[in-house]
PDB file of C-alpha atoms in Angstrom:
ATOM      1  CA  UNK A   8     111.450  82.510 108.116  1.00 89.00           C
ATOM      2  CA  UNK A   9     110.123  79.991 105.554  1.00 92.00           C
ATOM      3  CA  UNK A  10     111.318  77.907 102.804  1.00 94.00           C
ATOM      4  CA  UNK A  11     109.257  76.461  99.920  1.00 95.00           C
ATOM      5  CA  UNK A  12     110.560  73.198  98.606  1.00 96.00           C
ATOM      6  CA  UNK A  13     109.455  71.197  95.436  1.00 95.00           C
ATOM      7  CA  UNK A  14     107.672  74.127  93.978  1.00 95.00           C
ATOM      8  CA  UNK A  15     109.468  76.222  91.462  1.00 94.00           C
ATOM      9  CA  UNK A  16     112.401  73.888  91.620  1.00 94.00           C
ATOM     10  CA  UNK A  17     110.168  70.996  90.543  1.00 94.00           C
ATOM     11  CA  UNK A  18     111.240  69.457  87.291  1.00 94.00           C
ATOM     12  CA  UNK A  19     107.598  69.533  86.222  1.00 94.00           C
ATOM     13  CA  UNK A  20     107.492  73.262  86.419  1.00 96.00           C
ATOM     14  CA  UNK A  21     108.456  75.708  83.676  1.00 96.00           C
ATOM     15  CA  UNK A  22     108.873  79.419  84.503  1.00 97.00           C
ATOM     16  CA  UNK A  23     107.408  81.361  81.566  1.00 96.00           C
ATOM     17  CA  UNK A  24     107.881  85.110  82.649  1.00 97.00           C
ATOM     18  CA  UNK A  25     109.034  87.159  85.600  1.00 97.00           C
ATOM     19  CA  UNK A  26     108.496  90.946  86.031  1.00 97.00           C
ATOM     20  CA  UNK A  27     108.486  92.851  89.314  1.00 96.00           C
ATOM     21  CA  UNK A  28     106.760  90.966  92.102  1.00 97.00           C
ATOM     22  CA  UNK A  29     105.095  88.440  89.563  1.00 98.00           C
ATOM     23  CA  UNK A  30     106.458  85.114  88.399  1.00 98.00           C
ATOM     24  CA  UNK A  31     104.384  83.123  85.980  1.00 98.00           C
ATOM     25  CA  UNK A  32     104.906  79.480  85.588  1.00 97.00           C
ATOM     26  CA  UNK A  33     103.185  76.390  84.148  1.00 96.00           C
ATOM     27  CA  UNK A  34     103.119  72.670  84.786  1.00 94.00           C
ATOM     28  CA  UNK A  35     104.656  70.668  81.969  1.00 91.00           C
ATOM     29  CA  UNK A  36     102.287  67.636  82.609  1.00 86.00           C
ATOM     30  CA  UNK A  37      99.305  67.179  84.741  1.00 84.00           C
ATOM     31  CA  UNK A  38     100.433  64.251  86.908  1.00 84.00           C
ATOM     32  CA  UNK A  39      97.258  64.076  89.075  1.00 85.00           C
ATOM     33  CA  UNK A  40      95.011  62.458  86.553  1.00 87.00           C
ATOM     34  CA  UNK A  41      92.959  59.207  86.430  1.00 90.00           C
ATOM     35  CA  UNK A  42      93.349  56.609  83.721  1.00 88.00           C
ATOM     36  CA  UNK A  43      89.947  57.761  82.416  1.00 90.00           C
ATOM     37  CA  UNK A  44      91.328  61.296  81.762  1.00 89.00           C
ATOM     38  CA  UNK A  45      94.855  60.184  80.805  1.00 89.00           C
ATOM     39  CA  UNK A  46      94.315  60.363  77.056  1.00 90.00           C
ATOM     40  CA  UNK A  47      92.523  63.790  77.157  1.00 88.00           C
ATOM     41  CA  UNK A  48      95.271  65.285  79.419  1.00 86.00           C
ATOM     42  CA  UNK A  49      97.976  63.950  77.132  1.00 87.00           C
ATOM     43  CA  UNK A  50      96.539  65.544  73.954  1.00 90.00           C
ATOM     44  CA  UNK A  51      95.651  68.736  75.870  1.00 87.00           C
ATOM     45  CA  UNK A  52      99.285  69.159  76.886  1.00 83.00           C
ATOM     46  CA  UNK A  53     100.461  68.477  73.324  1.00 86.00           C
ATOM     47  CA  UNK A  54      98.347  71.464  72.222  1.00 86.00           C
ATOM     48  CA  UNK A  55      99.941  73.703  74.975  1.00 83.00           C
ATOM     49  CA  UNK A  56      96.735  73.554  77.140  1.00 89.00           C
ATOM     50  CA  UNK A  57      98.563  73.455  80.442  1.00 92.00           C
ATOM     51  CA  UNK A  58      97.767  74.714  84.007  1.00 93.00           C
ATOM     52  CA  UNK A  59      99.543  78.042  84.777  1.00 96.00           C
ATOM     53  CA  UNK A  60      99.865  79.970  88.100  1.00 97.00           C
ATOM     54  CA  UNK A  61     101.232  83.242  89.345  1.00 98.00           C
ATOM     55  CA  UNK A  62     103.536  83.582  92.278  1.00 98.00           C
ATOM     56  CA  UNK A  63     103.642  87.064  94.014  1.00 98.00           C
ATOM     57  CA  UNK A  64     106.662  88.110  96.065  1.00 97.00           C
ATOM     58  CA  UNK A  65     105.505  90.821  98.429  1.00 97.00           C
ATOM     59  CA  UNK A  66     109.038  91.695  99.482  1.00 96.00           C
ATOM     60  CA  UNK A  67     109.303  93.254  95.972  1.00 97.00           C
ATOM     61  CA  UNK A  68     105.983  95.128  95.999  1.00 96.00           C
ATOM     62  CA  UNK A  69     102.594  95.073  97.574  1.00 96.00           C
ATOM     63  CA  UNK A  70     100.005  93.779  95.237  1.00 97.00           C
ATOM     64  CA  UNK A  71      96.225  93.953  94.417  1.00 96.00           C
ATOM     65  CA  UNK A  72      94.522  90.838  92.998  1.00 96.00           C
ATOM     66  CA  UNK A  73      91.093  89.977  91.461  1.00 93.00           C
ATOM     67  CA  UNK A  74      88.728  89.044  94.184  1.00 89.00           C
ATOM     68  CA  UNK A  75      88.779  85.188  94.676  1.00 92.00           C
ATOM     69  CA  UNK A  76      92.178  84.605  92.838  1.00 95.00           C
ATOM     70  CA  UNK A  77      94.358  83.763  95.922  1.00 96.00           C
ATOM     71  CA  UNK A  78      95.073  79.973  96.385  1.00 97.00           C
ATOM     72  CA  UNK A  79      97.599  80.120  99.293  1.00 97.00           C
ATOM     73  CA  UNK A  80     100.081  82.390 101.084  1.00 97.00           C
ATOM     74  CA  UNK A  81     103.066  81.923 103.356  1.00 97.00           C
ATOM     75  CA  UNK A  82     105.099  84.265 105.588  1.00 96.00           C
ATOM     76  CA  UNK A  83     104.348  87.769 106.774  1.00 96.00           C
ATOM     77  CA  UNK A  84     101.296  88.805 104.722  1.00 96.00           C
ATOM     78  CA  UNK A  85      98.923  91.577 105.562  1.00 94.00           C
ATOM     79  CA  UNK A  86      95.621  91.801 103.805  1.00 90.00           C
ATOM     80  CA  UNK A  87      93.475  94.903 103.419  1.00 86.00           C
ATOM     81  CA  UNK A  88      90.419  95.806 101.208  1.00 73.00           C
ATOM     82  CA  UNK A  89      92.308  98.813  99.804  1.00 58.00           C
ATOM     83  CA  UNK A  90      89.445 101.047 100.884  1.00 51.00           C
ATOM     84  CA  UNK A  91      90.736 104.330 102.066  1.00 52.00           C
ATOM     85  CA  UNK A  92      87.447 105.938 103.190  1.00 40.00           C
ATOM     86  CA  UNK A  93      83.704 106.249 102.369  1.00 35.00           C
ATOM     87  CA  UNK A  94      84.343 108.212  99.288  1.00 42.00           C
ATOM     88  CA  UNK A  95      86.903 105.653  98.034  1.00 44.00           C
ATOM     89  CA  UNK A  96      84.319 102.764  98.795  1.00 42.00           C
ATOM     90  CA  UNK A  97      81.562 104.413  96.649  1.00 43.00           C
ATOM     91  CA  UNK A  98      84.034 105.252  93.942  1.00 50.00           C
ATOM     92  CA  UNK A  99      85.265 101.641  93.756  1.00 48.00           C
ATOM     93  CA  UNK A 100      81.736 100.296  93.926  1.00 48.00           C
ATOM     94  CA  UNK A 101      80.666 102.426  90.972  1.00 51.00           C
ATOM     95  CA  UNK A 102      83.768 101.414  89.079  1.00 47.00           C
ATOM     96  CA  UNK A 103      83.123  97.785  89.704  1.00 48.00           C
ATOM     97  CA  UNK A 104      79.487  98.028  88.647  1.00 49.00           C
ATOM     98  CA  UNK A 105      80.147  99.779  85.280  1.00 46.00           C
ATOM     99  CA  UNK A 106      83.311  97.754  84.368  1.00 46.00           C
ATOM    100  CA  UNK A 107      81.979  94.334  85.398  1.00 53.00           C
ATOM    101  CA  UNK A 108      85.186  93.954  87.505  1.00 53.00           C
ATOM    102  CA  UNK A 109      84.956  93.175  91.197  1.00 54.00           C
ATOM    103  CA  UNK A 110      84.250  96.361  93.167  1.00 56.00           C
ATOM    104  CA  UNK A 111      86.697  95.458  95.964  1.00 72.00           C
ATOM    105  CA  UNK A 112      90.027  93.928  95.045  1.00 84.00           C
ATOM    106  CA  UNK A 113      92.118  92.768  98.055  1.00 92.00           C
ATOM    107  CA  UNK A 114      95.447  94.214  98.662  1.00 94.00           C
ATOM    108  CA  UNK A 115      98.390  92.369 100.162  1.00 96.00           C
ATOM    109  CA  UNK A 116     101.509  93.684 101.745  1.00 95.00           C
ATOM    110  CA  UNK A 117     104.504  92.322 103.813  1.00 95.00           C
ATOM    111  CA  UNK A 118     107.515  90.128 102.907  1.00 95.00           C
ATOM    112  CA  UNK A 119     105.761  86.833 102.301  1.00 96.00           C
ATOM    113  CA  UNK A 120     104.654  85.082  99.156  1.00 97.00           C
ATOM    114  CA  UNK A 121     101.115  84.686  97.422  1.00 97.00           C
ATOM    115  CA  UNK A 122     100.274  82.003  94.904  1.00 98.00           C
ATOM    116  CA  UNK A 123      97.148  82.545  92.804  1.00 98.00           C
ATOM    117  CA  UNK A 124      94.712  79.846  91.641  1.00 97.00           C
ATOM    118  CA  UNK A 125      95.693  77.793  88.678  1.00 95.00           C
ATOM    119  CA  UNK A 126      94.209  78.442  85.393  1.00 95.00           C
ATOM    120  CA  UNK A 127      94.278  77.226  81.742  1.00 93.00           C
ATOM    121  CA  UNK A 128      94.253  80.816  80.448  1.00 93.00           C
ATOM    122  CA  UNK A 129      97.484  82.534  79.534  1.00 95.00           C
ATOM    123  CA  UNK A 130      99.064  85.099  81.918  1.00 97.00           C
ATOM    124  CA  UNK A 131     100.509  88.127  80.296  1.00 97.00           C
ATOM    125  CA  UNK A 132     102.832  90.441  82.484  1.00 98.00           C
ATOM    126  CA  UNK A 133     102.962  94.111  81.158  1.00 97.00           C
ATOM    127  CA  UNK A 134     105.248  96.754  82.549  1.00 97.00           C
ATOM    128  CA  UNK A 135     103.387 100.022  82.188  1.00 97.00           C
ATOM    129  CA  UNK A 136     106.642 101.886  81.475  1.00 96.00           C
ATOM    130  CA  UNK A 137     106.377 100.288  77.970  1.00 95.00           C
ATOM    131  CA  UNK A 138     102.911 101.733  77.638  1.00 96.00           C
ATOM    132  CA  UNK A 139     103.705 105.298  78.662  1.00 95.00           C
ATOM    133  CA  UNK A 140     102.373 104.459  82.116  1.00 96.00           C
ATOM    134  CA  UNK A 141      98.756 104.034  81.333  1.00 95.00           C
ATOM    135  CA  UNK A 142      96.618 101.153  79.945  1.00 95.00           C
ATOM    136  CA  UNK A 143      93.050 100.575  79.231  1.00 95.00           C
ATOM    137  CA  UNK A 144      91.587  96.927  79.573  1.00 94.00           C
ATOM    138  CA  UNK A 145      88.772  95.198  78.003  1.00 90.00           C
ATOM    139  CA  UNK A 146      86.314  93.739  80.644  1.00 87.00           C
ATOM    140  CA  UNK A 147      87.392  90.500  82.413  1.00 88.00           C
ATOM    141  CA  UNK A 148      91.161  90.502  81.690  1.00 93.00           C
ATOM    142  CA  UNK A 149      92.544  91.920  84.962  1.00 95.00           C
ATOM    143  CA  UNK A 150      94.235  89.522  87.348  1.00 96.00           C
ATOM    144  CA  UNK A 151      96.582  91.428  89.410  1.00 97.00           C
ATOM    145  CA  UNK A 152      98.966  94.492  89.648  1.00 97.00           C
ATOM    146  CA  UNK A 153     101.266  96.356  91.816  1.00 97.00           C
ATOM    147  CA  UNK A 154      99.182  98.159  94.549  1.00 95.00           C
ATOM    148  CA  UNK A 155     100.810 101.549  93.846  1.00 94.00           C
ATOM    149  CA  UNK A 156      99.049 101.462  90.432  1.00 95.00           C
ATOM    150  CA  UNK A 157      95.915 103.555  90.184  1.00 93.00           C
ATOM    151  CA  UNK A 158      92.623 101.994  88.720  1.00 90.00           C
ATOM    152  CA  UNK A 159      90.391 104.450  87.133  1.00 88.00           C
ATOM    153  CA  UNK A 160      87.256 104.619  85.042  1.00 86.00           C
ATOM    154  CA  UNK A 161      88.030 105.468  81.528  1.00 86.00           C
ATOM    155  CA  UNK A 162      84.844 106.664  79.651  1.00 77.00           C
ATOM    156  CA  UNK A 163      84.118 105.743  75.966  1.00 67.00           C
ATOM    157  CA  UNK A 164      84.622 108.678  73.747  1.00 61.00           C
ATOM    158  CA  UNK A 165      81.044 108.710  72.302  1.00 56.00           C
ATOM    159  CA  UNK A 166      77.621 107.487  73.317  1.00 50.00           C
ATOM    160  CA  UNK A 167      77.723 105.225  70.374  1.00 51.00           C
ATOM    161  CA  UNK A 168      80.516 103.165  71.811  1.00 49.00           C
ATOM    162  CA  UNK A 169      77.972 101.926  74.270  1.00 50.00           C
ATOM    163  CA  UNK A 170      74.629 102.015  72.687  1.00 49.00           C
ATOM    164  CA  UNK A 171      75.634 100.792  69.284  1.00 52.00           C
ATOM    165  CA  UNK A 172      78.144  98.271  70.453  1.00 47.00           C
ATOM    166  CA  UNK A 173      75.982  96.951  73.347  1.00 50.00           C
ATOM    167  CA  UNK A 174      78.803  97.704  75.735  1.00 55.00           C
ATOM    168  CA  UNK A 175      79.131  99.535  78.876  1.00 56.00           C
ATOM    169  CA  UNK A 176      80.075 103.238  79.007  1.00 69.00           C
ATOM    170  CA  UNK A 177      83.289 102.639  80.856  1.00 80.00           C
ATOM    171  CA  UNK A 178      86.525 100.406  80.887  1.00 88.00           C
ATOM    172  CA  UNK A 179      89.085  99.900  83.489  1.00 91.00           C
ATOM    173  CA  UNK A 180      92.133 102.109  83.208  1.00 94.00           C
ATOM    174  CA  UNK A 181      95.404 101.448  84.933  1.00 95.00           C
ATOM    175  CA  UNK A 182      98.018 104.191  85.445  1.00 96.00           C
ATOM    176  CA  UNK A 183     101.414 104.559  87.178  1.00 96.00           C
ATOM    177  CA  UNK A 184     104.651 102.824  87.429  1.00 96.00           C
ATOM    178  CA  UNK A 185     104.612  99.050  87.848  1.00 97.00           C
ATOM    179  CA  UNK A 186     103.481  95.722  86.525  1.00 98.00           C
ATOM    180  CA  UNK A 187      99.930  94.371  85.580  1.00 97.00           C
ATOM    181  CA  UNK A 188      99.029  90.736  85.073  1.00 98.00           C
ATOM    182  CA  UNK A 189      96.311  89.959  82.569  1.00 96.00           C
ATOM    183  CA  UNK A 190      94.442  86.848  81.734  1.00 94.00           C
ATOM    184  CA  UNK A 191      94.447  86.343  78.084  1.00 92.00           C
ATOM    185  CA  UNK A 192      92.630  83.834  75.666  1.00 88.00           C
ATOM    186  CA  UNK A 193      95.799  83.272  73.712  1.00 90.00           C
ATOM    187  CA  UNK A 194      99.542  83.019  74.582  1.00 91.00           C
ATOM    188  CA  UNK A 195     101.816  86.148  74.670  1.00 91.00           C
ATOM    189  CA  UNK A 196     103.502  84.857  71.387  1.00 92.00           C
ATOM    190  CA  UNK A 197     100.312  85.008  69.440  1.00 93.00           C
ATOM    191  CA  UNK A 198      99.215  88.514  70.594  1.00 95.00           C
ATOM    192  CA  UNK A 199      99.463  91.200  67.857  1.00 96.00           C
ATOM    193  CA  UNK A 200     100.757  94.560  68.871  1.00 96.00           C
ATOM    194  CA  UNK A 201      99.657  97.516  66.682  1.00 97.00           C
ATOM    195  CA  UNK A 202     101.424 100.908  67.046  1.00 97.00           C
ATOM    196  CA  UNK A 203      99.462 103.957  65.814  1.00 97.00           C
ATOM    197  CA  UNK A 204     101.089 107.189  64.997  1.00 97.00           C
ATOM    198  CA  UNK A 205      98.211 109.631  64.480  1.00 97.00           C
ATOM    199  CA  UNK A 206      96.283 106.940  62.653  1.00 97.00           C
ATOM    200  CA  UNK A 207      93.418 104.418  63.110  1.00 96.00           C
ATOM    201  CA  UNK A 208      92.587 100.810  63.355  1.00 95.00           C
ATOM    202  CA  UNK A 209      89.101  99.262  62.960  1.00 94.00           C
ATOM    203  CA  UNK A 210      88.431  95.748  64.563  1.00 92.00           C
ATOM    204  CA  UNK A 211      85.361  93.710  63.950  1.00 88.00           C
ATOM    205  CA  UNK A 212      84.776  92.382  67.332  1.00 83.00           C
ATOM    206  CA  UNK A 213      86.271  92.469  70.841  1.00 84.00           C
ATOM    207  CA  UNK A 214      89.539  91.141  69.878  1.00 92.00           C
ATOM    208  CA  UNK A 215      91.523  93.956  71.584  1.00 93.00           C
ATOM    209  CA  UNK A 216      92.406  93.062  75.158  1.00 94.00           C
ATOM    210  CA  UNK A 217      94.186  96.355  76.023  1.00 96.00           C
ATOM    211  CA  UNK A 218      95.032  99.691  74.447  1.00 96.00           C
ATOM    212  CA  UNK A 219      96.769 102.968  75.259  1.00 96.00           C
ATOM    213  CA  UNK A 220      94.800 105.540  77.256  1.00 94.00           C
ATOM    214  CA  UNK A 221      95.902 108.084  74.725  1.00 95.00           C
ATOM    215  CA  UNK A 222      93.684 106.437  71.964  1.00 95.00           C
ATOM    216  CA  UNK A 223      90.093 107.435  71.404  1.00 93.00           C
ATOM    217  CA  UNK A 224      87.840 104.392  71.356  1.00 91.00           C
ATOM    218  CA  UNK A 225      84.533 104.414  69.618  1.00 88.00           C
ATOM    219  CA  UNK A 226      82.073 101.931  68.069  1.00 86.00           C
ATOM    220  CA  UNK A 227      80.975 102.888  64.538  1.00 85.00           C
ATOM    221  CA  UNK A 228      79.218 101.481  61.525  1.00 81.00           C
ATOM    222  CA  UNK A 229      81.819  99.791  59.253  1.00 74.00           C
ATOM    223  CA  UNK A 230      80.627 102.099  56.395  1.00 63.00           C
ATOM    224  CA  UNK A 231      79.370 105.661  56.409  1.00 58.00           C
ATOM    225  CA  UNK A 232      75.961 104.543  55.381  1.00 50.00           C
ATOM    226  CA  UNK A 233      73.624 101.699  56.470  1.00 46.00           C
ATOM    227  CA  UNK A 234      73.442 100.498  52.833  1.00 47.00           C
ATOM    228  CA  UNK A 235      77.278 100.411  52.600  1.00 46.00           C
ATOM    229  CA  UNK A 236      77.471  98.413  55.854  1.00 43.00           C
ATOM    230  CA  UNK A 237      74.960  95.965  54.578  1.00 43.00           C
ATOM    231  CA  UNK A 238      76.790  95.644  51.276  1.00 43.00           C
ATOM    232  CA  UNK A 239      80.149  94.921  53.013  1.00 43.00           C
ATOM    233  CA  UNK A 240      78.667  92.219  55.093  1.00 44.00           C
ATOM    234  CA  UNK A 241      79.836  93.872  58.236  1.00 54.00           C
ATOM    235  CA  UNK A 242      77.770  95.769  60.845  1.00 75.00           C
ATOM    236  CA  UNK A 243      79.723  97.514  63.712  1.00 84.00           C
ATOM    237  CA  UNK A 244      83.420  97.836  64.307  1.00 89.00           C
ATOM    238  CA  UNK A 245      85.563  99.020  67.177  1.00 90.00           C
ATOM    239  CA  UNK A 246      87.610 102.087  66.193  1.00 93.00           C
ATOM    240  CA  UNK A 247      90.748 103.211  67.919  1.00 95.00           C
ATOM    241  CA  UNK A 248      92.265 106.605  66.837  1.00 95.00           C
ATOM    242  CA  UNK A 249      95.305 108.603  67.635  1.00 96.00           C
ATOM    243  CA  UNK A 250      98.827 107.716  68.769  1.00 97.00           C
ATOM    244  CA  UNK A 251      99.419 104.745  71.031  1.00 97.00           C
ATOM    245  CA  UNK A 252      99.381 100.904  71.030  1.00 97.00           C
ATOM    246  CA  UNK A 253      96.762  98.176  70.850  1.00 97.00           C
ATOM    247  CA  UNK A 254      97.280  94.548  72.019  1.00 96.00           C
ATOM    248  CA  UNK A 255      94.888  92.204  70.079  1.00 95.00           C
ATOM    249  CA  UNK A 256      94.123  88.472  69.980  1.00 93.00           C
ATOM    250  CA  UNK A 257      94.299  87.095  66.478  1.00 90.00           C
ATOM    251  CA  UNK A 258      91.332  84.677  66.974  1.00 81.00           C
ATOM    252  CA  UNK A 259      88.418  84.122  69.214  1.00 71.00           C
ATOM    253  CA  UNK A 260      88.965  81.576  71.868  1.00 58.00           C
ATOM    254  CA  UNK A 261      86.489  78.851  73.204  1.00 53.00           C
ATOM    255  CA  UNK A 262      87.785  79.480  76.659  1.00 46.00           C
ATOM    256  CA  UNK A 263      85.380  81.761  78.481  1.00 44.00           C
ATOM    257  CA  UNK A 264      86.906  84.775  80.308  1.00 41.00           C
ATOM    258  CA  UNK A 265      86.397  84.046  84.040  1.00 42.00           C
ATOM    259  CA  UNK A 266      86.353  80.204  83.649  1.00 46.00           C
ATOM    260  CA  UNK A 267      87.580  78.464  86.757  1.00 46.00           C
ATOM    261  CA  UNK A 268      89.592  75.202  86.971  1.00 46.00           C
TER     262      UNK A 268
END
């Protein structure tokens, strides 16, 4: 048995979201500052730049997290690599190499609690049931998910998606029933959700952080001709076609994906 005091019940903690095994919370103020950083921390908090963390309740579901994301754990927690044989090891190694994600993501099960490292990025919880049980992620946004969800390679629809866009040939796809936690450069309230019904959207840059697996993703010239592209002042655009959804950040962020506190 264990009991955690002065944690989520602390008056400096604000719970932002809760889905499945995951609870996202932020610290209203950073109280552990020196006088030299006090002014910086004050104005940062006024602009909603606040430390956030994720608590994972394993009694609800076993979880898989990005390598190096765990800060502390308590209770009955069993850790595995999630490797289910030689073939699975090579498959995950290849997936990690081509998607720029960690090849081996630790899995945790039991009835204890895990708390992930604090971050200034925004944590988005997505129930895959609202995405027809499949989602494709842009590189670097995965943080954690229910362990029963399947992670697969999703190939770009055309060679141009990799060669023209200077991107890889694959993205990380997540399928099944459960919750996935993403690290976003902007808060959930600012994310734009576009629903397509046999239509298309063109985005100039990697603003999309996730999209439905049912969509065809390519990288194309913004105009049918090189002259047209030059005249429009644009070069290449990311194109999503078909029926499904796209989750897009409205602006570029100065916060680098993968930045640690």
